[in-house]
Short mmCIF file of C-alpha atoms in Angstrom, two decimals:
data_model
loop_
_atom_site.label_atom_id
_atom_site.label_comp_id
_atom_site.label_asym_id
_atom_site.label_seq_id
_atom_site.Cartn_x
_atom_site.Cartn_y
_atom_site.Cartn_z
CA MET M 30 92.44 91.46 116.81
CA LEU M 31 94.01 93.36 119.70
CA ASP M 32 97.45 92.26 118.54
CA LEU M 33 96.72 93.34 114.97
CA VAL M 34 95.49 96.76 116.07
CA ASN M 35 98.53 97.30 118.26
CA GLU M 36 100.94 96.15 115.56
CA GLU M 37 99.48 98.82 113.26
CA ARG M 38 99.86 101.47 115.96
CA THR M 39 103.31 100.62 117.30
CA SER M 40 104.78 100.26 113.79
CA ARG M 41 103.88 103.94 113.31
CA GLY M 42 105.28 105.09 116.64
CA LEU M 43 101.89 105.21 118.41
CA ASN M 44 101.17 103.74 121.83
CA ALA M 45 99.67 100.26 122.13
CA LEU M 46 96.10 100.17 123.41
CA VAL M 47 95.13 98.43 126.65
CA LEU M 48 92.17 96.06 126.55
CA ASP M 49 89.49 97.42 128.90
CA GLN M 50 86.99 95.03 130.50
CA VAL M 51 84.10 97.52 130.53
CA LEU M 52 84.61 98.55 126.91
CA ASN M 53 84.95 94.87 126.01
CA ALA M 54 81.54 94.17 127.55
CA SER M 55 80.00 97.11 125.69
CA ALA M 56 81.45 95.92 122.38
CA ASP M 57 80.32 92.32 123.00
CA VAL M 58 76.75 93.42 123.72
CA HIS M 59 76.57 95.49 120.53
CA SER M 60 77.98 92.68 118.32
CA ALA M 61 75.48 90.21 119.78
CA TRP M 62 72.60 92.71 119.39
CA MET M 63 73.43 93.29 115.70
CA LEU M 64 73.42 89.53 115.02
CA ASP M 65 70.21 88.94 116.97
CA ASN M 66 68.39 91.76 115.16
CA ASN M 67 70.06 91.37 111.75
CA VAL M 68 71.24 95.00 111.91
CA PHE M 69 74.60 96.48 110.94
CA SER M 70 74.78 99.96 112.42
CA HIS M 71 76.48 102.22 114.96
CA THR M 72 72.97 103.02 116.23
CA GLY M 73 72.28 100.30 118.78
CA ILE M 74 69.61 99.09 121.17
CA GLY M 75 67.00 101.77 121.90
CA GLY M 76 68.59 104.12 119.36
CA SER M 77 71.78 104.39 121.45
CA THR M 78 75.05 105.88 120.24
CA PRO M 79 78.43 104.18 120.82
CA THR M 80 79.28 106.65 123.60
CA GLN M 81 75.94 106.07 125.33
CA ARG M 82 76.46 102.31 125.24
CA MET M 83 79.95 102.64 126.74
CA GLU M 84 78.62 104.83 129.57
CA ALA M 85 75.62 102.52 130.13
CA GLU M 86 78.02 99.61 130.63
CA GLY M 87 79.83 101.63 133.30
CA PHE M 88 82.79 103.20 131.49
CA ASP M 89 83.88 106.38 133.27
CA LEU M 90 84.02 109.30 130.84
CA SER M 91 85.42 112.00 133.15
CA GLY M 92 87.52 115.08 132.44
CA SER M 93 88.93 115.16 128.95
CA TRP M 94 87.69 112.17 126.94
CA ARG M 95 86.89 110.88 123.47
CA THR M 96 85.38 107.75 121.98
CA ALA M 97 85.20 106.02 118.60
CA GLU M 98 83.68 102.82 117.27
CA ASN M 99 84.36 100.44 114.37
CA ILE M 100 82.10 97.58 113.31
CA ALA M 101 82.77 94.84 110.75
CA ALA M 102 81.16 91.58 109.66
CA GLN M 103 81.72 88.73 107.22
CA SER M 104 80.48 85.23 106.62
CA VAL M 105 82.71 82.52 108.07
CA ARG M 106 85.28 81.29 105.53
CA GLY M 107 86.75 77.84 104.93
CA ALA M 108 89.56 77.60 107.49
CA GLU M 109 88.85 75.91 110.81
CA GLY M 110 88.22 78.38 113.63
CA PHE M 111 87.89 82.14 113.28
CA PHE M 112 91.50 83.34 113.08
CA ASP M 113 91.33 83.85 109.30
CA ASP M 114 88.05 85.75 109.65
CA VAL M 115 89.56 88.07 112.26
CA TYR M 116 92.42 88.78 109.85
CA ASP M 117 89.96 89.49 107.04
CA LEU M 118 87.96 91.88 109.22
CA HIS M 119 91.11 93.69 110.34
CA ILE M 120 92.32 94.14 106.73
CA ALA M 121 88.89 95.39 105.70
CA LEU M 122 88.91 97.97 108.51
CA MET M 123 92.43 99.14 107.65
CA ASN M 124 91.45 99.49 103.98
CA SER M 125 88.54 101.78 104.93
CA PRO M 126 89.77 105.37 105.54
CA GLY M 127 87.34 106.18 108.37
CA HIS M 128 87.89 102.92 110.24
CA ARG M 129 91.65 103.12 109.69
CA GLU M 130 91.60 106.64 111.16
CA ASN M 131 89.90 105.35 114.31
CA ILE M 132 92.46 102.55 114.74
CA LEU M 133 95.32 105.04 114.39
CA LEU M 134 93.96 107.93 116.48
CA PRO M 135 97.07 109.11 118.38
CA ASP M 136 95.39 110.00 121.68
CA LEU M 137 93.55 106.72 122.33
CA GLU M 138 94.41 104.70 125.44
CA VAL M 139 92.00 101.78 125.81
CA VAL M 140 89.89 99.54 123.60
CA GLY M 141 87.14 96.96 123.91
CA ILE M 142 86.70 94.28 121.22
CA GLY M 143 83.51 92.28 120.98
CA ILE M 144 83.53 89.33 118.58
CA GLN M 145 80.35 87.26 118.30
CA THR M 146 79.22 84.60 115.83
CA GLY M 147 75.79 83.67 114.51
CA SER M 148 73.51 83.68 111.49
CA TYR M 149 73.25 86.93 109.55
CA THR M 150 71.26 87.72 106.41
CA TYR M 151 72.99 89.64 103.61
CA ASP M 152 71.56 90.63 100.23
CA SER M 153 72.99 87.40 98.81
CA GLY M 154 71.58 85.11 101.51
CA THR M 155 71.89 83.99 105.14
CA TYR M 156 75.27 82.75 106.39
CA PHE M 157 76.98 81.87 109.63
CA SER M 158 79.03 85.02 110.30
CA VAL M 159 81.54 86.78 112.51
CA MET M 160 80.49 90.17 113.86
CA ALA M 161 83.09 92.48 115.43
CA THR M 162 82.77 95.76 117.34
CA GLN M 163 85.76 97.87 118.40
CA ASN M 164 85.11 100.50 121.10
CA PHE M 165 88.00 102.98 121.46
CA ALA M 166 88.37 105.57 124.23
CA ARG M 167 90.51 107.98 126.18
CA THR M 168 89.44 109.25 129.58
CA GLU M 169 90.75 110.93 132.72
CA GLY M 170 88.35 108.75 134.70
CA ARG M 171 88.56 105.18 135.96
CA VAL M 172 89.52 102.31 133.59
CA SER M 173 89.39 98.54 134.05
CA PRO M 174 92.35 97.01 132.20
CA ASP M 175 92.26 93.32 131.39
CA ILE M 176 95.68 92.49 132.83
CA ALA M 177 95.67 88.84 131.77
CA ALA M 178 94.99 89.70 128.13
CA GLN M 179 97.72 92.37 128.10
CA ALA M 180 100.34 90.00 129.51
CA THR M 181 100.68 88.06 126.27
CA THR M 182 103.14 89.14 123.56
CA LEU M 183 102.31 90.17 120.04
CA GLU M 184 104.49 87.70 118.20
CA SER M 185 103.52 84.63 120.22
CA THR M 186 99.78 85.20 119.99
CA SER M 187 99.23 86.64 116.50
CA PRO M 188 97.32 83.91 114.67
CA SER M 189 97.60 82.90 111.05
CA PRO M 190 95.22 80.92 108.84
CA ASN M 191 97.57 77.94 109.22
CA THR M 192 101.20 77.31 110.09
CA THR M 193 102.98 74.43 108.43
CA SER M 194 106.55 73.12 108.05
CA ILE M 195 107.82 72.32 104.55
CA LEU M 196 111.17 70.73 103.69
CA VAL M 197 113.01 72.97 101.21
CA GLY M 198 116.32 71.37 100.22
CA ASP M 199 117.98 70.40 103.47
CA ALA M 200 116.15 73.00 105.55
CA THR M 201 112.73 73.04 107.16
CA VAL M 202 110.86 76.29 106.55
CA GLU M 203 107.89 77.45 108.61
CA TYR M 204 105.13 78.89 106.40
CA LEU M 205 102.07 80.94 107.23
CA LEU M 206 99.83 79.08 104.81
CA GLY M 207 96.54 80.24 103.29
CA THR M 208 93.48 78.18 102.51
CA PRO M 209 92.19 77.23 99.02
CA GLU M 210 89.89 80.27 99.28
CA ASN M 211 90.67 84.01 99.02
CA ASP M 212 92.66 84.82 102.18
CA SER M 213 94.20 87.77 103.97
CA ILE M 214 97.47 86.59 105.55
CA VAL M 215 99.42 88.86 107.89
CA GLY M 216 102.94 88.26 109.21
CA LEU M 217 103.72 87.79 112.87
CA GLY M 218 106.10 90.73 113.27
CA GLY M 219 109.38 88.88 112.61
CA ASN M 220 110.97 87.56 109.42
CA ASP M 221 108.09 85.49 108.02
CA THR M 222 107.49 83.29 104.99
CA LEU M 223 103.88 83.51 103.77
CA MET M 224 102.23 81.31 101.14
CA GLY M 225 98.75 82.21 99.94
CA GLY M 226 98.13 78.98 98.04
CA ALA M 227 95.08 78.80 95.79
CA GLY M 228 92.71 81.74 95.56
CA ASP M 229 93.35 85.45 95.19
CA ASP M 230 95.11 86.44 98.41
CA LEU M 231 96.25 89.57 100.22
CA ILE M 232 99.68 88.83 101.72
CA ASP M 233 100.99 91.38 104.21
CA GLY M 234 104.40 90.67 105.69
CA GLY M 235 104.14 93.45 108.26
CA LEU M 236 107.37 94.11 110.16
CA GLY M 237 110.63 92.29 109.47
CA ILE M 238 112.15 90.94 106.26
CA ASP M 239 109.37 88.83 104.81
CA THR M 240 109.06 86.39 101.91
CA ALA M 241 106.02 85.54 99.80
CA ALA M 242 106.31 81.94 98.60
CA PHE M 243 104.77 80.38 95.49
CA SER M 244 104.29 76.77 94.47
CA GLY M 245 105.63 76.81 90.91
CA ASN M 246 108.71 77.66 88.85
CA GLN M 247 109.40 81.36 88.45
CA GLY M 248 108.59 81.17 84.73
CA PHE M 249 104.92 80.52 85.51
CA TYR M 250 104.39 83.98 87.00
CA THR M 251 103.98 87.64 86.08
CA LEU M 252 105.08 90.31 88.58
CA GLN M 253 103.25 93.63 88.20
CA LEU M 254 104.75 96.71 89.83
CA SER M 255 102.69 99.87 90.26
CA PRO M 256 102.77 102.87 92.62
CA GLY M 257 99.78 101.56 94.58
CA GLU M 258 100.42 97.84 94.84
CA THR M 259 102.57 94.85 93.92
CA ILE M 260 100.82 91.87 92.35
CA VAL M 261 102.05 88.37 91.50
CA PHE M 262 99.87 86.57 88.97
CA ASP M 263 100.12 82.81 88.42
CA ARG M 264 99.36 82.22 84.74
CA ARG M 265 98.47 78.57 85.42
CA PRO M 266 94.73 78.11 85.95
CA SER M 267 93.57 76.99 89.41
CA GLU M 268 97.01 77.23 91.03
CA ASP M 269 98.27 80.23 93.07
CA GLY M 270 95.83 82.77 91.65
CA THR M 271 96.50 86.52 91.84
CA ASP M 272 98.15 87.69 95.06
CA THR M 273 98.47 91.31 96.21
CA LEU M 274 101.62 91.92 98.29
CA LEU M 275 102.23 94.43 101.07
CA ASN M 276 105.47 94.81 103.06
CA ILE M 277 107.12 91.90 101.23
CA GLU M 278 110.87 92.06 100.59
CA ASN M 279 111.52 88.70 98.86
CA LEU M 280 109.79 86.24 96.54
CA SER M 281 110.40 82.49 96.68
CA PHE M 282 109.58 80.14 93.81
CA GLU M 283 110.06 76.41 93.45
CA ASN M 284 113.29 76.89 91.50
CA SER M 285 114.59 80.33 92.46
CA GLN M 286 114.52 83.36 94.76
CA LEU M 287 113.97 87.02 93.90
CA GLU M 288 114.93 89.97 96.12
CA LEU M 289 111.86 92.08 95.41
CA SER M 290 113.24 95.13 97.20
CA LYS M 291 115.86 95.50 94.43
CA TYR M 292 113.17 96.19 91.82
CA VAL M 293 110.23 98.02 93.41
CA GLY M 294 111.93 101.42 93.31
CA ALA M 295 111.24 101.47 89.56
CA VAL M 296 107.74 102.78 90.24
CA GLU M 297 109.26 106.06 91.46
CA LEU M 298 110.78 107.04 88.10
CA SER M 299 109.42 109.22 85.32
CA THR M 300 109.09 108.35 81.63
CA GLU M 301 112.15 110.51 80.92
CA GLU M 302 114.26 108.70 83.52
CA PHE M 303 113.31 105.32 82.06
CA ALA M 304 114.25 106.55 78.60
CA ALA M 305 117.63 107.74 79.91
CA LEU M 306 118.38 104.32 81.42
CA THR M 307 117.30 102.55 78.24
CA GLU M 308 119.64 104.79 76.23
CA LEU M 309 122.54 103.48 78.32
CA TYR M 310 121.70 99.91 77.31
CA ILE M 311 121.61 100.99 73.68
CA ALA M 312 124.90 102.84 73.86
CA TYR M 313 126.82 100.30 75.91
CA PHE M 314 125.37 96.99 74.71
CA ASP M 315 123.47 97.84 71.49
CA ARG M 316 120.40 95.94 72.68
CA ALA M 317 117.14 96.39 74.53
CA PRO M 318 117.26 96.23 78.33
CA ALA M 319 116.10 93.11 80.11
CA ALA M 320 113.28 93.99 82.50
CA LYS M 321 115.17 92.63 85.51
CA GLY M 322 118.24 94.70 84.74
CA LEU M 323 116.28 97.84 83.87
CA PHE M 324 114.22 97.72 87.06
CA TYR M 325 117.33 97.04 89.14
CA TRP M 326 119.09 100.15 87.83
CA ALA M 327 115.84 102.12 88.05
CA THR M 328 115.69 101.27 91.75
CA GLU M 329 119.32 102.32 92.15
CA LEU M 330 118.50 105.62 90.45
CA SER M 331 115.48 106.17 92.69
CA ASN M 332 117.70 105.43 95.72
CA GLY M 333 120.01 108.30 94.80
CA MET M 334 122.60 106.84 92.42
CA SER M 335 123.31 109.34 89.63
CA ARG M 336 123.14 108.63 85.90
CA VAL M 337 126.89 109.31 85.67
CA GLU M 338 127.59 106.75 88.41
CA ILE M 339 125.37 104.22 86.64
CA ALA M 340 127.16 104.91 83.34
CA LYS M 341 130.53 104.26 85.00
CA SER M 342 129.16 101.03 86.47
CA PHE M 343 127.96 99.99 83.03
CA PHE M 344 131.40 100.52 81.54
CA VAL M 345 133.10 98.00 83.83
CA GLN M 346 130.47 95.32 83.19
CA PRO M 347 131.81 92.22 81.37
CA GLU M 348 129.24 92.75 78.60
CA THR M 349 130.56 96.26 77.92
CA GLN M 350 134.13 95.04 77.87
CA LYS M 351 133.13 92.33 75.39
CA THR M 352 131.18 94.76 73.19
CA TYR M 353 134.22 97.05 72.90
CA GLU M 354 136.99 94.48 73.41
CA ALA M 355 138.57 95.30 70.05
CA PHE M 356 139.35 98.79 71.36
CA LEU M 357 140.36 98.01 74.97
CA ASP M 358 143.23 96.19 76.63
CA ALA M 359 142.93 93.54 79.32
CA ASN M 360 142.61 96.25 81.98
CA GLY M 361 139.78 98.03 80.17
CA GLU M 362 142.04 100.87 79.03
CA LEU M 363 141.40 102.39 75.60
CA THR M 364 143.78 101.25 72.85
CA ASP M 365 141.92 102.31 69.69
CA ALA M 366 140.14 105.62 70.18
CA GLU M 367 139.04 105.94 66.54
CA GLY M 368 137.43 102.50 66.46
CA PHE M 369 135.77 103.11 69.83
CA VAL M 370 134.31 106.48 68.78
CA THR M 371 133.01 105.07 65.49
CA THR M 372 131.37 102.05 67.16
CA VAL M 373 129.64 104.16 69.83
CA TYR M 374 128.26 106.51 67.19
CA ASN M 375 126.84 103.56 65.25
CA ASN M 376 125.27 102.02 68.35
CA VAL M 377 123.66 105.27 69.45
CA LEU M 378 122.95 107.07 66.16
CA GLY M 379 123.23 104.43 63.44
CA ARG M 380 125.97 106.31 61.59
CA ASP M 381 129.68 107.12 61.56
CA PRO M 382 130.80 110.39 63.16
CA ASN M 383 131.68 113.25 60.84
CA GLU M 384 135.39 113.91 60.51
CA SER M 385 135.54 117.01 62.70
CA GLY M 386 133.56 115.37 65.48
CA LYS M 387 135.62 112.21 65.30
CA SER M 388 138.89 114.13 65.47
CA PHE M 389 137.67 116.15 68.46
CA TRP M 390 136.66 113.11 70.49
CA ILE M 391 139.79 111.13 69.61
CA ASN M 392 141.90 114.03 70.81
CA GLU M 393 139.91 114.31 74.07
CA LEU M 394 140.12 110.58 74.78
CA GLU M 395 143.87 110.36 74.07
CA LYS M 396 144.98 113.28 76.24
CA PRO M 397 147.37 112.10 78.98
CA ASP M 398 145.27 113.82 81.65
CA ALA M 399 141.98 113.20 79.87
CA HIS M 400 138.86 114.25 81.75
CA ILE M 401 136.75 112.60 79.05
CA THR M 402 136.80 108.92 79.93
CA PRO M 403 135.19 106.33 77.65
CA ALA M 404 132.18 106.20 80.00
CA ILE M 405 131.78 109.99 79.98
CA PHE M 406 132.20 110.01 76.19
CA ILE M 407 129.27 107.65 75.75
CA LEU M 408 127.10 109.89 77.92
CA ALA M 409 128.23 112.92 75.90
CA VAL M 410 127.14 111.29 72.65
CA LEU M 411 123.72 110.51 74.15
CA ASN M 412 123.31 114.04 75.47
CA GLY M 413 124.45 115.56 72.18
CA ALA M 414 121.92 113.54 70.22
CA LYS M 415 119.10 115.05 72.29
CA ALA M 416 120.42 118.60 72.49
CA THR M 417 118.48 121.37 70.76
CA THR M 418 121.62 122.15 68.77
CA GLY M 419 121.88 118.56 67.55
CA SER M 420 120.52 116.88 64.45
CA ASN M 421 116.79 116.13 64.27
CA ALA M 422 117.60 112.91 62.45
CA ASP M 423 119.92 111.77 65.27
CA ALA M 424 117.31 112.61 67.92
CA GLU M 425 114.58 110.73 66.06
CA TYR M 426 116.82 107.71 65.52
CA LEU M 427 117.74 107.49 69.22
CA GLU M 428 114.13 108.06 70.30
CA ALA M 429 112.84 105.25 68.08
CA LYS M 430 115.50 102.87 69.32
CA THR M 431 114.75 103.84 72.93
CA ASP M 432 111.01 103.30 72.43
CA ILE M 433 111.68 99.77 71.22
CA GLY M 434 113.78 99.08 74.31
CA VAL M 435 111.18 100.51 76.69
CA TYR M 436 108.38 98.57 75.00
CA PHE M 437 110.29 95.29 75.28
CA SER M 438 111.31 95.64 78.93
CA ALA M 439 109.10 98.05 80.87
CA ILE M 440 105.81 97.54 79.01
CA LYS M 441 106.02 93.85 78.10
CA GLY M 442 108.26 92.93 81.02
CA MET M 443 110.55 90.50 79.20
CA SER M 444 114.12 89.61 80.16
CA ASN M 445 115.38 86.92 77.76
CA TYR M 446 118.91 88.01 76.82
CA ASN M 447 118.90 86.65 73.27
CA ASP M 448 115.60 88.39 72.60
CA THR M 449 117.01 91.74 73.78
CA ILE M 450 119.53 91.49 70.95
CA SER M 451 117.27 90.07 68.24
CA VAL M 452 114.51 92.68 68.54
CA MET M 453 116.97 95.58 68.39
CA SER M 454 118.76 94.08 65.39
CA LEU M 455 115.54 94.51 63.38
CA PHE M 456 115.78 98.30 63.68
CA ASP M 457 117.62 100.13 60.88
CA GLY M 458 116.23 103.62 61.35
CA SER M 459 113.20 103.25 59.09
CA SER M 460 109.58 103.38 60.27
CA ALA M 461 109.03 99.94 58.73
CA SER M 462 111.80 98.50 60.91
CA VAL M 463 110.14 99.97 64.02
CA THR M 464 106.93 98.18 63.08
CA ASN M 465 108.85 94.96 62.50
CA ALA M 466 110.53 95.21 65.91
CA VAL M 467 107.24 95.89 67.70
CA ASN M 468 105.53 92.99 65.94
CA GLU M 469 108.37 90.69 66.92
CA ILE M 470 108.14 91.82 70.54
CA ASP M 471 104.40 91.09 70.52
CA LEU M 472 105.04 87.57 69.19
CA LEU M 473 107.72 86.93 71.81
CA HIS M 474 105.39 88.25 74.51
CA THR M 475 102.63 85.86 73.42
CA ASP M 476 105.07 82.96 73.79
CA ALA M 477 106.27 84.30 77.14
CA LEU M 478 102.71 84.25 78.48
CA ASP M 479 102.37 80.49 78.06
CA PRO M 480 101.44 79.20 81.55
CA ASN M 481 103.80 76.21 81.37
CA SER M 482 106.62 77.09 78.98
CA GLY M 483 106.70 80.89 79.22
CA GLU M 484 109.06 83.18 81.10
CA PHE M 485 108.98 85.28 84.24
CA LEU M 486 107.64 88.73 83.36
CA ILE M 487 108.00 91.99 85.31
CA GLU M 488 105.50 94.56 84.09
CA LEU M 489 105.35 98.21 85.06
CA VAL M 490 101.75 99.39 85.43
CA GLY M 491 100.55 102.98 85.71
CA VAL M 492 104.02 104.54 85.65
CA ILE M 493 104.99 105.17 82.02
CA ASP M 494 103.01 105.33 78.81
CA ASP M 495 103.20 102.71 76.08
CA PRO M 496 105.25 104.47 73.36
CA PHE M 497 103.31 102.70 70.61
CA ILE M 498 99.76 103.59 71.64
#
């Protein structure tokens, strides 16, 4: 528990706390007293306060000083020993604002940690339990540091529920492995691989570049991204359960790897920014985005890449070159401006350009020193469709097409390439075709949810509104 507290503090630039023998004795006495008397309270023996108990044990509160106390308890869980219970208690304290504040008080210097075990009666019954008291302090008086305890290092002593070696291909990988119950698993401070196993687990990688590992193929799982948390849900019953991830950079499945850090930035975007990215897919590829691709570019956008830079990146993609190959040479240079302009207009607006507009854009694209590149032209068509001076019919057409794309990728989280094309092909500009596309997406999503034959889904939760609700 000392290592866990100090990892929280040092990762935020705060000083590590020194274990104090007197405070340790005070905390031990209070934990034992609470178990013996079936009490859970900061008010201790004889109505004492935490500060009074520290002083009674002999802690020297001289000059400028302060104290604080945390207490926590839980019934002993399934893993052998108490390491997993200590982790659970630490996570519970960090998830409680007042207790978290005590752990992270900047001016603390020393701490005592009393962990005792025994029977304790809760509302649900009596169970063998772990009771913990943390006594924090700062003083200008005398302290009694536990030098032997402080000599150990964080990484070598931080426990885990279980450590196991698993052969993956030709390499042996060390896992921090959970129990079949609901666990809280915390990394050791380096680059860790953590596997929750069965149960609904909290997996916290902590410092380093950490990987959460899962037992099945990627297609068995749904990844949910939200501003507050990242969740991986195993759709198979009684397998990996629902795991909440903190400080995890990578996901590992039986058949594949996923660099999670490339996608999580999507939670930073607005509804309008998602629509703008979806419009690029429509204009360049004439299809809905795949969730993986959309969230990748959304993360790039949130990291500072501009929409113009993304549009230029889209234009050099092999799929773009194939979509417009009839109008480009082998180097991607424009050879048929009229055909290119007409095709872009149909992809974006579902119609041919009028003659004056077509002539204008052809002239701009064919100028020897043209500032309007094909990529910039596509952006200009998108912007023109949404401008207040543009056509209401064009704006409504693009909005409906964009809503279909957002619904497929961001709301339903699907990424099958063939499906991105088929659902968009159902749209012809009519309200009936919108309904048909949405119904088809719902059917595809039902199939994708199958626990054994479905697909990997990445859903965005609490960020953008469902356009069809």
